[in-house]
Coordinates of C-alpha atoms and ligand atoms in Angstrom, one line a residue:
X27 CA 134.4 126.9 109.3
X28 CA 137.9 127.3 110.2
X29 CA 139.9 130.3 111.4
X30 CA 141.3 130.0 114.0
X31 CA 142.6 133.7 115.4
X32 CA 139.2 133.9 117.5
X33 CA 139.4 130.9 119.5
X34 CA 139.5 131.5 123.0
X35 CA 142.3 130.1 124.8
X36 CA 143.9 130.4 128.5
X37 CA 147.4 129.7 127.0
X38 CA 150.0 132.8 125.6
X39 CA 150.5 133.1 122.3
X40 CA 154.3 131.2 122.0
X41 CA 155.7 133.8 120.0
X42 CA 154.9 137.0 121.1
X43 CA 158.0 139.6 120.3
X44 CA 158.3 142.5 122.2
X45 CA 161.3 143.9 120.5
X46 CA 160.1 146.3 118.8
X47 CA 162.4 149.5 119.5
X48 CA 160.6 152.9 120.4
X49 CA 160.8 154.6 117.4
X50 CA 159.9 158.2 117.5
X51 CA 156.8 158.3 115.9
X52 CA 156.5 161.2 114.2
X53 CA 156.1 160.3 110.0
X54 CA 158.5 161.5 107.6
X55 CA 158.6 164.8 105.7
X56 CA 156.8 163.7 103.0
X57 CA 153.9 161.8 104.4
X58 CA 150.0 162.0 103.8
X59 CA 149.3 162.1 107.0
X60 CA 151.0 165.7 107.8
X61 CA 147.8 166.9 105.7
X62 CA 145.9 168.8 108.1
X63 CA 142.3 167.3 106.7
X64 CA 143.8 163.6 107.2
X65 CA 141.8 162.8 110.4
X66 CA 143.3 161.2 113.8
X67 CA 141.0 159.9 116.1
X68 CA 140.7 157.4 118.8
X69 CA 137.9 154.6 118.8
X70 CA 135.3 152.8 121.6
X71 CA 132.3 151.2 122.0
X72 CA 129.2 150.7 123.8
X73 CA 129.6 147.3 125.7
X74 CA 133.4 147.2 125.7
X75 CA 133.6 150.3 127.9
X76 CA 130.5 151.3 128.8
X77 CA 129.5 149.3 132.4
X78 CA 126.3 150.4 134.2
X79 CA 124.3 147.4 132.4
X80 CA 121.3 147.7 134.7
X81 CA 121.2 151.1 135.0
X82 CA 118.7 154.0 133.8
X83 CA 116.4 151.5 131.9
X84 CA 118.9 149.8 129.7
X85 CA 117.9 146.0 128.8
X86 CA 119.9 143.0 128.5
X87 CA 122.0 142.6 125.2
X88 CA 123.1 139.1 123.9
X89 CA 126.6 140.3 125.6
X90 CA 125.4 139.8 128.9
X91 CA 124.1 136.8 128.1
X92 CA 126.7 135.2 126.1
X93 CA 129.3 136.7 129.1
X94 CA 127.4 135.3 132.2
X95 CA 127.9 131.3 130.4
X96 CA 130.7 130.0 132.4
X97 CA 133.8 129.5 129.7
X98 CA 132.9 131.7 127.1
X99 CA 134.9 134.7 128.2
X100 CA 138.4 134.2 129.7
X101 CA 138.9 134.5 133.2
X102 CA 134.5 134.5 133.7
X103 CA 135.1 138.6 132.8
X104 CA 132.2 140.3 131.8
X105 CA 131.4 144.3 130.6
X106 CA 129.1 145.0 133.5
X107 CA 131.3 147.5 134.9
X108 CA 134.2 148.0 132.1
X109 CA 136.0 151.0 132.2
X110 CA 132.7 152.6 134.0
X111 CA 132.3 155.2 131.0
X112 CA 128.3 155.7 131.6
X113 CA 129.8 157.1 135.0
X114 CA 133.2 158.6 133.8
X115 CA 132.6 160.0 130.4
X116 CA 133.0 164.1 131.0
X117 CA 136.6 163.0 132.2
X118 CA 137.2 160.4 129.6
X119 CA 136.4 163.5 127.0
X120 CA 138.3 165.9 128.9
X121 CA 141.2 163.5 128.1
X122 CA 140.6 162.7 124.5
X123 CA 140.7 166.6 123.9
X124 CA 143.7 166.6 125.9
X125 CA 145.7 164.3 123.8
X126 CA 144.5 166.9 120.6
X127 CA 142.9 163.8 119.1
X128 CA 140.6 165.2 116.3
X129 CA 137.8 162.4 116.0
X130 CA 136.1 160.0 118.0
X131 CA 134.5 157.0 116.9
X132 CA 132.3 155.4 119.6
X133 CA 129.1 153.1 119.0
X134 CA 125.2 153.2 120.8
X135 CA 124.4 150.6 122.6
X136 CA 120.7 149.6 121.1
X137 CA 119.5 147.8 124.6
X138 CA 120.2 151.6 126.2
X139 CA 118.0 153.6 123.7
X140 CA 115.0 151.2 122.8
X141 CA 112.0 149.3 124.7
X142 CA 111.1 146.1 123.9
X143 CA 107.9 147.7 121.9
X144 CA 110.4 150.0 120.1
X145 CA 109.7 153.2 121.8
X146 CA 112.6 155.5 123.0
X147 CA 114.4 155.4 126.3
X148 CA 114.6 158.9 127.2
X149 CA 117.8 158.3 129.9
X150 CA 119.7 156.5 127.5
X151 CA 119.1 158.5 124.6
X152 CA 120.5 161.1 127.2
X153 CA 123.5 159.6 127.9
X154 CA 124.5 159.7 124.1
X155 CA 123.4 163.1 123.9
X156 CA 125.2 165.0 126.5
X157 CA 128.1 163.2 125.2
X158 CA 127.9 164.0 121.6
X159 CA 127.1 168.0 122.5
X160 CA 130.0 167.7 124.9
X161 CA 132.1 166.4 122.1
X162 CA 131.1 168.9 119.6
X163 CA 131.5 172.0 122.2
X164 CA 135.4 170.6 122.0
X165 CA 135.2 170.8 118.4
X166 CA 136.1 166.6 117.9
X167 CA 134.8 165.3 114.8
X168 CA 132.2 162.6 115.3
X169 CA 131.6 159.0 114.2
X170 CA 128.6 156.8 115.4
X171 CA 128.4 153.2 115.0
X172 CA 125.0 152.1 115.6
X173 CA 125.7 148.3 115.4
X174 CA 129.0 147.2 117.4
X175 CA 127.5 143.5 118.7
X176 CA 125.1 144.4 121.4
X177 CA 121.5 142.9 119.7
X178 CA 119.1 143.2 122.6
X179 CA 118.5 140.1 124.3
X180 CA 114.8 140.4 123.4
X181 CA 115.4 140.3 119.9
X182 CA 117.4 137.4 119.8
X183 CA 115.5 135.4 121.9
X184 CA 112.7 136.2 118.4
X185 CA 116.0 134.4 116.2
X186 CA 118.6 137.3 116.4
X187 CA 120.1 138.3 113.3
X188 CA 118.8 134.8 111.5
X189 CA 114.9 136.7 111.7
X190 CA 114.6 139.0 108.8
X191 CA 112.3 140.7 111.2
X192 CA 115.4 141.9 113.2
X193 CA 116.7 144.0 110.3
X194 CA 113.7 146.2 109.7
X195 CA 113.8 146.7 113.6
X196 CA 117.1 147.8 113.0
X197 CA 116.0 150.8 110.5
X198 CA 113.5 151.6 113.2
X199 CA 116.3 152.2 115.5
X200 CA 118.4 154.1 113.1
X201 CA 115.2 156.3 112.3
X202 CA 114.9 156.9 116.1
X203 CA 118.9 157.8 116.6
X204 CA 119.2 159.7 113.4
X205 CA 116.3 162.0 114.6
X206 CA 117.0 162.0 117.9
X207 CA 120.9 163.0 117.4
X208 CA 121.0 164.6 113.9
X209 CA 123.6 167.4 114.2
X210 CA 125.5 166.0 117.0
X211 CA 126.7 163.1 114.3
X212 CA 129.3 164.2 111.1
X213 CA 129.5 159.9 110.2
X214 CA 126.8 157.4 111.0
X215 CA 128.4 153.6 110.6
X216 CA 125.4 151.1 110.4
X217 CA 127.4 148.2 111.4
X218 CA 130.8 147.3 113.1
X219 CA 132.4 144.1 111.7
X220 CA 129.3 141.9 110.0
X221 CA 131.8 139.4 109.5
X222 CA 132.6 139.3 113.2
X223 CA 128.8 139.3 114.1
X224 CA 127.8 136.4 111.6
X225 CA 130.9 134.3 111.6
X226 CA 131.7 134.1 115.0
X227 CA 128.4 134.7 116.3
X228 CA 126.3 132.2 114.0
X229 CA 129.7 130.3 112.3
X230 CA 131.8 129.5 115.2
X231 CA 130.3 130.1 118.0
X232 CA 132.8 132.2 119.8
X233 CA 130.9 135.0 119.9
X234 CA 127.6 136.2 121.1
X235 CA 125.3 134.9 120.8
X236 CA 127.3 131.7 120.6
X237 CA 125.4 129.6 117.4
X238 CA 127.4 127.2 114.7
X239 CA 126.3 126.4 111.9
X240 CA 127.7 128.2 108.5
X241 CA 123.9 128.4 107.1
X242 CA 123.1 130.2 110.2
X243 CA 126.5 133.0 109.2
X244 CA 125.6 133.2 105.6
X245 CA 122.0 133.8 106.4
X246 CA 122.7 136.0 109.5
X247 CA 124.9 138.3 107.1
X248 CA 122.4 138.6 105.1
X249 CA 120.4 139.9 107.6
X250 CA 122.7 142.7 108.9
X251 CA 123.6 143.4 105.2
X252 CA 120.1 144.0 104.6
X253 CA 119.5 145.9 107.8
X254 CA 122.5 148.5 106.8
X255 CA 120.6 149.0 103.5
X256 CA 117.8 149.3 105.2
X257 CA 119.1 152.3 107.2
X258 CA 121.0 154.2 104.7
X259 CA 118.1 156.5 103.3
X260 CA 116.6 156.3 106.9
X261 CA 120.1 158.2 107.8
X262 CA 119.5 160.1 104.6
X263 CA 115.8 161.4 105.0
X264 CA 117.0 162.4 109.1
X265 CA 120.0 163.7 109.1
X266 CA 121.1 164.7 105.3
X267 CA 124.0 167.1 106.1
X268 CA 126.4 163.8 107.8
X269 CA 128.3 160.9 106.4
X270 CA 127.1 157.6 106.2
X271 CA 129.0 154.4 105.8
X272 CA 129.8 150.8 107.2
X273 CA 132.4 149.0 108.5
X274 CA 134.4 146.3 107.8
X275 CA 137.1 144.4 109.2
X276 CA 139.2 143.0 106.6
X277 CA 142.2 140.1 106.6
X278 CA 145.0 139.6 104.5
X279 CA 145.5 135.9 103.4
X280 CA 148.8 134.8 102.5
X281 CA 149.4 131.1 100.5
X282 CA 152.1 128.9 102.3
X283 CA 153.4 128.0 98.7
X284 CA 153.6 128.6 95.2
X285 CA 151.6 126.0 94.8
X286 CA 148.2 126.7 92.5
X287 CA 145.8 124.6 95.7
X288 CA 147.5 126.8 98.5
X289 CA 147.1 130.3 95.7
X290 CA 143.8 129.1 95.9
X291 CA 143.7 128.8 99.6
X292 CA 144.9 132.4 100.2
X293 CA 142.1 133.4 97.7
X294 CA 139.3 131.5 99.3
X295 CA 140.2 133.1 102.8
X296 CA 140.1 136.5 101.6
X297 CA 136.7 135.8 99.4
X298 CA 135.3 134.5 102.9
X299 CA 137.1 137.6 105.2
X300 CA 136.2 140.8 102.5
X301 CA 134.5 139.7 99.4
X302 CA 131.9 138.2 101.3
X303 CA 131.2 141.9 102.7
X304 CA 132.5 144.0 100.3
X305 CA 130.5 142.4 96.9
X306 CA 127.4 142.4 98.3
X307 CA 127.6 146.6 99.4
X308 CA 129.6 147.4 96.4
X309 CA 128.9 145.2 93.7
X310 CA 125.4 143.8 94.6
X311 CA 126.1 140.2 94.5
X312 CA 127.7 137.3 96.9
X313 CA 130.5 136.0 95.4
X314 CA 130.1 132.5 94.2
X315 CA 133.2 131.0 95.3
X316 CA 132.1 131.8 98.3
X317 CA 129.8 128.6 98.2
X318 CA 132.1 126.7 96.7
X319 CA 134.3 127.2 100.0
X320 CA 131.1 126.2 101.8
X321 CA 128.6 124.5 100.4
X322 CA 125.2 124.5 100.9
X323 CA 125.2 127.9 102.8
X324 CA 123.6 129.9 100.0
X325 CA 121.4 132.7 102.3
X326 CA 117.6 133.3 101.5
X327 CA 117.6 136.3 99.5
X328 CA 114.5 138.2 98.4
X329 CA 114.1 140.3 95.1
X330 CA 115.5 143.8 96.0
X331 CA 117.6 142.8 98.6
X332 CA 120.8 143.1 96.9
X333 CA 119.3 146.3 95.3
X334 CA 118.9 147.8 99.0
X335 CA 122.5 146.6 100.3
X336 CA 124.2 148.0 97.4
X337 CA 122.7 151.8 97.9
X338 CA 125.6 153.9 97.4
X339 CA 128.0 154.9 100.2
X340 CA 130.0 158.2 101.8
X341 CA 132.5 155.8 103.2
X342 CA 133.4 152.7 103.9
X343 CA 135.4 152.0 107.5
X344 CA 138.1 149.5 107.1
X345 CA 139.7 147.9 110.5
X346 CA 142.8 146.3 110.1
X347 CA 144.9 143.7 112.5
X348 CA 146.8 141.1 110.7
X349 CA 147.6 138.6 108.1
X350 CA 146.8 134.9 108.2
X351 CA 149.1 132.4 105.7
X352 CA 147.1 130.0 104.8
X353 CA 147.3 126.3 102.9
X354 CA 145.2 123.9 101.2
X355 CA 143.0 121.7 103.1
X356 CA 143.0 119.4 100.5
X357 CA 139.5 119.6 100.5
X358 CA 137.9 122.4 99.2
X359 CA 139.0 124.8 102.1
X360 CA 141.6 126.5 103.4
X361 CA 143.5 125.6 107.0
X362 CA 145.5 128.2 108.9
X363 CA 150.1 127.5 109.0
X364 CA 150.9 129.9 111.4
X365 CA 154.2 131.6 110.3
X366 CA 157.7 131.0 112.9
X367 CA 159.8 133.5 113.8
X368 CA 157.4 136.6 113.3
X369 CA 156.2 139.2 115.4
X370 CA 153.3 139.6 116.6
X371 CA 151.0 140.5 119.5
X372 CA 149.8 140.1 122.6
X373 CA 146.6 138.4 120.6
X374 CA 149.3 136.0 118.8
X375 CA 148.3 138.0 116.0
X376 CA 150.8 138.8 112.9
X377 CA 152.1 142.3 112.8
X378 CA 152.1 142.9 108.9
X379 CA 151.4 146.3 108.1
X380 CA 151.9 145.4 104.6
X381 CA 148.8 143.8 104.7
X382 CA 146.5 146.6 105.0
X383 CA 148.8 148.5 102.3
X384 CA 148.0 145.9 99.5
X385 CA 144.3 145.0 100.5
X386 CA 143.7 148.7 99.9
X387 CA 145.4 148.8 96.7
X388 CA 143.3 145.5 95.8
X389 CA 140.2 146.9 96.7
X390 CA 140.9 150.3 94.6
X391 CA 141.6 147.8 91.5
X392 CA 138.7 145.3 92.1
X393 CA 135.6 148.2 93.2
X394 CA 135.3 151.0 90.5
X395 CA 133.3 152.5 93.0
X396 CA 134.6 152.3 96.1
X397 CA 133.9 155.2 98.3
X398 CA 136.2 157.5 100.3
X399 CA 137.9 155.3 103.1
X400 CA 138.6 156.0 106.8
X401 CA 140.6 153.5 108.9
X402 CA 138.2 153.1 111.4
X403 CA 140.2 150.7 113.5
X404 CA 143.7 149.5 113.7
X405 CA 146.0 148.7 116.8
X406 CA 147.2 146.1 118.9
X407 CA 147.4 144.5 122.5
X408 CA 150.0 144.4 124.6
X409 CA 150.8 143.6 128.2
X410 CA 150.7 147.0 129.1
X411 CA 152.4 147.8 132.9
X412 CA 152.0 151.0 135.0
X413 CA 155.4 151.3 136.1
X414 CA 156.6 154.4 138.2
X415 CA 153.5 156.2 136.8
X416 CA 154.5 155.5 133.2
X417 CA 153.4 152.7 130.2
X418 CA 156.0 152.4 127.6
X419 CA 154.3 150.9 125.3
X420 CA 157.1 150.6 122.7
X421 CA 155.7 148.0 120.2
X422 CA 152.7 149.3 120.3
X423 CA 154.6 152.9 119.1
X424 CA 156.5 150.8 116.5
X425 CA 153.1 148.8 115.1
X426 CA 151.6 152.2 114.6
X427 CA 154.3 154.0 112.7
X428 CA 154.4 151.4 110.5
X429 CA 150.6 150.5 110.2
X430 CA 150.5 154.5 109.3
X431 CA 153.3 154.4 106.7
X432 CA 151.2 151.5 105.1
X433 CA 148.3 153.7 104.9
X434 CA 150.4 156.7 103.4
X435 CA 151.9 154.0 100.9
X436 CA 148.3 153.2 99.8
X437 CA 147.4 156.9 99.5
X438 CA 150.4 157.3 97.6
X439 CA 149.0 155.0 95.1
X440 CA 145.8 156.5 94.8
X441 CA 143.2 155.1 97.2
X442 CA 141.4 157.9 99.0
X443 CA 142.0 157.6 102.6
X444 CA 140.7 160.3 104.6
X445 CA 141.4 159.4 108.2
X446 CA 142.2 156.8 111.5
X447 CA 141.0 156.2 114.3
X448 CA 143.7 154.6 117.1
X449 CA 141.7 151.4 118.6
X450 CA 141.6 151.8 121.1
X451 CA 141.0 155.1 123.0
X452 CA 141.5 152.5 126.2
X453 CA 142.3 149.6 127.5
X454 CA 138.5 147.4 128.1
X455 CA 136.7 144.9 127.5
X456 CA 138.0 142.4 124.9
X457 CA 135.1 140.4 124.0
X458 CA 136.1 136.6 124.4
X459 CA 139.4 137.9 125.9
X460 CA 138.1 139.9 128.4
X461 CA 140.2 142.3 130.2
X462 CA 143.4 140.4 130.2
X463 CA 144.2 141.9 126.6
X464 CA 145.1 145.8 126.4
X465 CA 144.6 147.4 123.1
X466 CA 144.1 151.6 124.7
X467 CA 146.7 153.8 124.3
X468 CA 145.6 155.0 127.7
X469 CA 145.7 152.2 130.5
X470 CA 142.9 151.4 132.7
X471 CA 143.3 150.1 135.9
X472 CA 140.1 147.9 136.6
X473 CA 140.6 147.9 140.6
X474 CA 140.4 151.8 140.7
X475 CA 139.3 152.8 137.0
X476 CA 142.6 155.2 137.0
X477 CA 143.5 156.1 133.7
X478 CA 147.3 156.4 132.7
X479 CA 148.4 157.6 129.2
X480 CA 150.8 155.8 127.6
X481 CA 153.9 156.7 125.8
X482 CA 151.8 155.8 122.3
X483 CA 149.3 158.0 123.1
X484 CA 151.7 161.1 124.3
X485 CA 153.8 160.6 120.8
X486 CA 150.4 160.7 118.7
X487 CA 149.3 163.6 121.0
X488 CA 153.2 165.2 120.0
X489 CA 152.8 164.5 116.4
X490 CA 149.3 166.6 116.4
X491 CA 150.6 169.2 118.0
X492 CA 153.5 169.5 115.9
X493 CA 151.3 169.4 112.6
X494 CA 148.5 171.9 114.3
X495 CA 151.7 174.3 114.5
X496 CA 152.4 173.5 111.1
X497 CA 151.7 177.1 108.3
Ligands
LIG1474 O1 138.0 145.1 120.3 C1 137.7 144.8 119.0 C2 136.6 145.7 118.4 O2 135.5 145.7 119.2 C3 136.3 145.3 117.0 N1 137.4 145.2 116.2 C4 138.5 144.4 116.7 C5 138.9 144.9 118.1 C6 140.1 144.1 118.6 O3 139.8 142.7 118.6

């Protein structure tokens, strides 16, 4: 299974560009995004900022687990104290509402909430909801994941996301959080990234829970895409009056030629990176070439599983990052050509905002019924400084203008796009990467867990102000 943007590696990406200019950010006149129902928020979640892993009853995820192996994460880094938000969250509110940002989307961490035997943790069910009422009280619009990557231990040491079992637990825990927090919740997102959690948990290897095999992704998928159906009319039944959706994280592939095998190439990565995802929720099928990329992977599928992952949607949560050109393997595959001479990030990742543009306007054309779409994540890393009291993030402010004016394009040409959410509301804990990458618009300092706004983060908290004072 080859993609290789996750692998871990100690050395620098060799073309990193920090050009970019500081561009004020503000968007033109005639943007989409000066509507005053286009919703700007900020994104988190559970493990990556978090800490406090041994506190108040909450049990071991795969995280930990996956974290403590020596060489899995850079630098040995782990999220057991993060950006201490279990500790630190009244303040870390106090400065979202600061920065005017309208939404936040932040994820439960299952191992805080639920026993082993499925019963409710009363101190981490707590946590959530203090936070929620406190977020309310400020009047921020909120989003729930329920799924970002932290499985409890306990259920993968039973086979993870490869047991069936675990997605039926999975609607127990979305029947215990939507009764528990209904009202406190205007979106519930089943799952963050499925394609992370199978591929590079079950594909590659590179995530938690570390497995390899591409039966074990296509069958683990199935498994979180049947969970997600599974807790659609759970969320219905509990908490009818809120939103409920998925999220996906989508790529753009890119052919290295005009030639039809390398066409072909760009086609197969995108089947493998959103059609993989998106047929199953929207059109009730896998898509065939999907097995035809890799063969022998076909998942075990039951009658009406396809009928329960395709329930209808309020929205679907699209997370954006970069664009991968790809070639022929001369196989039946594709293999990565990394482009010269093009920006990107701290991540070696492409900046293409165009790339998010067209794979909207794609997805319009191909799903007659997709559903109302919020960019649920999109940002980048950088090698952020506190210097004299001040981050000047500038290619960060550049890669957001222009990731924005991608998503006005595709608005502009009729996709319904309702909202984003910065990722990330801070610097923390980048999986793999640990801490050494910075995605926040606010900067954390791990030593003393000071937080320092950056300049990406005061422009967005400008532009809101300017369009609050807008008649
Ligand atoms: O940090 C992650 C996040 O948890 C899921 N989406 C991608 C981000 C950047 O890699």
């Amino acid at each position: 299974m080859a993609n290789d943007a996750f692998a871990v590696s100690d050395a620098r990406p060799s073309a990193v560009s920090n050009g970019a200019l500081a561009d004020p950010f503000s968007p033109p006149a005639d943007s989409s995004l000066w509507r005053k129902n286009f919703l700007l928020g900020a994104a988190t979640a559970s493990y990556q900022i978090e800490g406090a892993v041994n506190e108040d009853g909450r049990l071991p995820s795969i995280w930990d687990t996956f974290s403590a192996k020596p060489g899995k994460v850079l630098a040995g880094d782990t999220g057991a104290v993060a950006c201490d938000h279990y500790h630190r969250w009244e303040a870390d509110i106090e400065l979202l509402a600061s920065l005017g940002l309208e939404g936040y989307r932040l994820s439960i961490a299952w191992p805080r909430v639920m026993d082993a035997a499925g019963l409710p943790n009363r101190k981490g069910l707590d946590f959530y909801k203090r936070l929620l009422n406190r977020l309310k009280e400020k009047g921020i619009t909120t989003s729930v994941t329920l799924y970002h990557w932290d499985l409890p231990q306990h259920l993968e040491d039973r086979g993870g996301w490869l047991n069936r079992d675990t997605a039926y637990r999975f609607a127990d825990y979305a029947d215990l959080m939507s009764r528990e927090l209904a009202g406190t919740v205007d979106a519930w997102a089943t799952l963050n990234e499925p394609w992370c959690s199978a591929y590079l948990g079950y594909g590659n290897g590179h995530h938690a829970p570390g497995l390899a095999d591409g039966r074990f992704a296509t069958q683990a998928m199935h498994h979180l895409l049947l969970a997600h159906g599974l807790a659609i009319p759970v969320l219905r039944a509990n908490d009818p009056a809120s939103q409920k959706g998925i999220v996906a994280n989508i790529g753009r592939g890119t052919a290295n030629s005009d030639s039809a095998a390398d066409q072909r190439a760009a086609h197969l990565f995108e089947v493998q990176h959103n059609a993989w995802i998106l047929d199953p929720l929207l059109k009730g099928a896998y898509p065939q070439d999907l097995f035809e990329l890799w063969p022998g992977t076909e998942p075990l599928v039951l009658d009406g599983d396809m009928q329960t992952i395709s329930a209808p949607l309020d929205f679907l949560g699209i997370n954006y990052y970069f664009r991968t050109n790809v070639a022929s393997d001369g196989a039946h595959g594709f293999r990565d050509v990394p482009l010269e001479g093009v920006e990107r990030t701290q991540m070696g990742w492409e900046v293409h905002p165009d790339g998010l543009r067209d794979l909207l306007i794609g997805f319009n054309r191909t799903y007659r019924n997709l559903p109302p779409i919020y960019i649920t994540e999109n940002g980048m890393a950088s090698d952020d400084k506190v210097i004299d009291g001040h981050v000047d993030d500038a290619q960060r402010i550049s890669f957001l203008k222009r990731h924005l004016a991608a998503v006005d394009q595709a608005i502009k040409a009729g996709v319904d796009i309702r909202g984003y959410f910065l990722w990330s509301l801070m610097d923390n804990f980048e999986w793999a990467f640990g801490y050494e990458r910075r995605f926040g618009v606010v900067h954390v300092d791990y030593s003393t867990q000071k937080r320092t706004v950056k300049r990406s983060a005061e422009l967005v908290a400008k532009f809101l102000k300017e369009r609050k004072a807008q008649a």
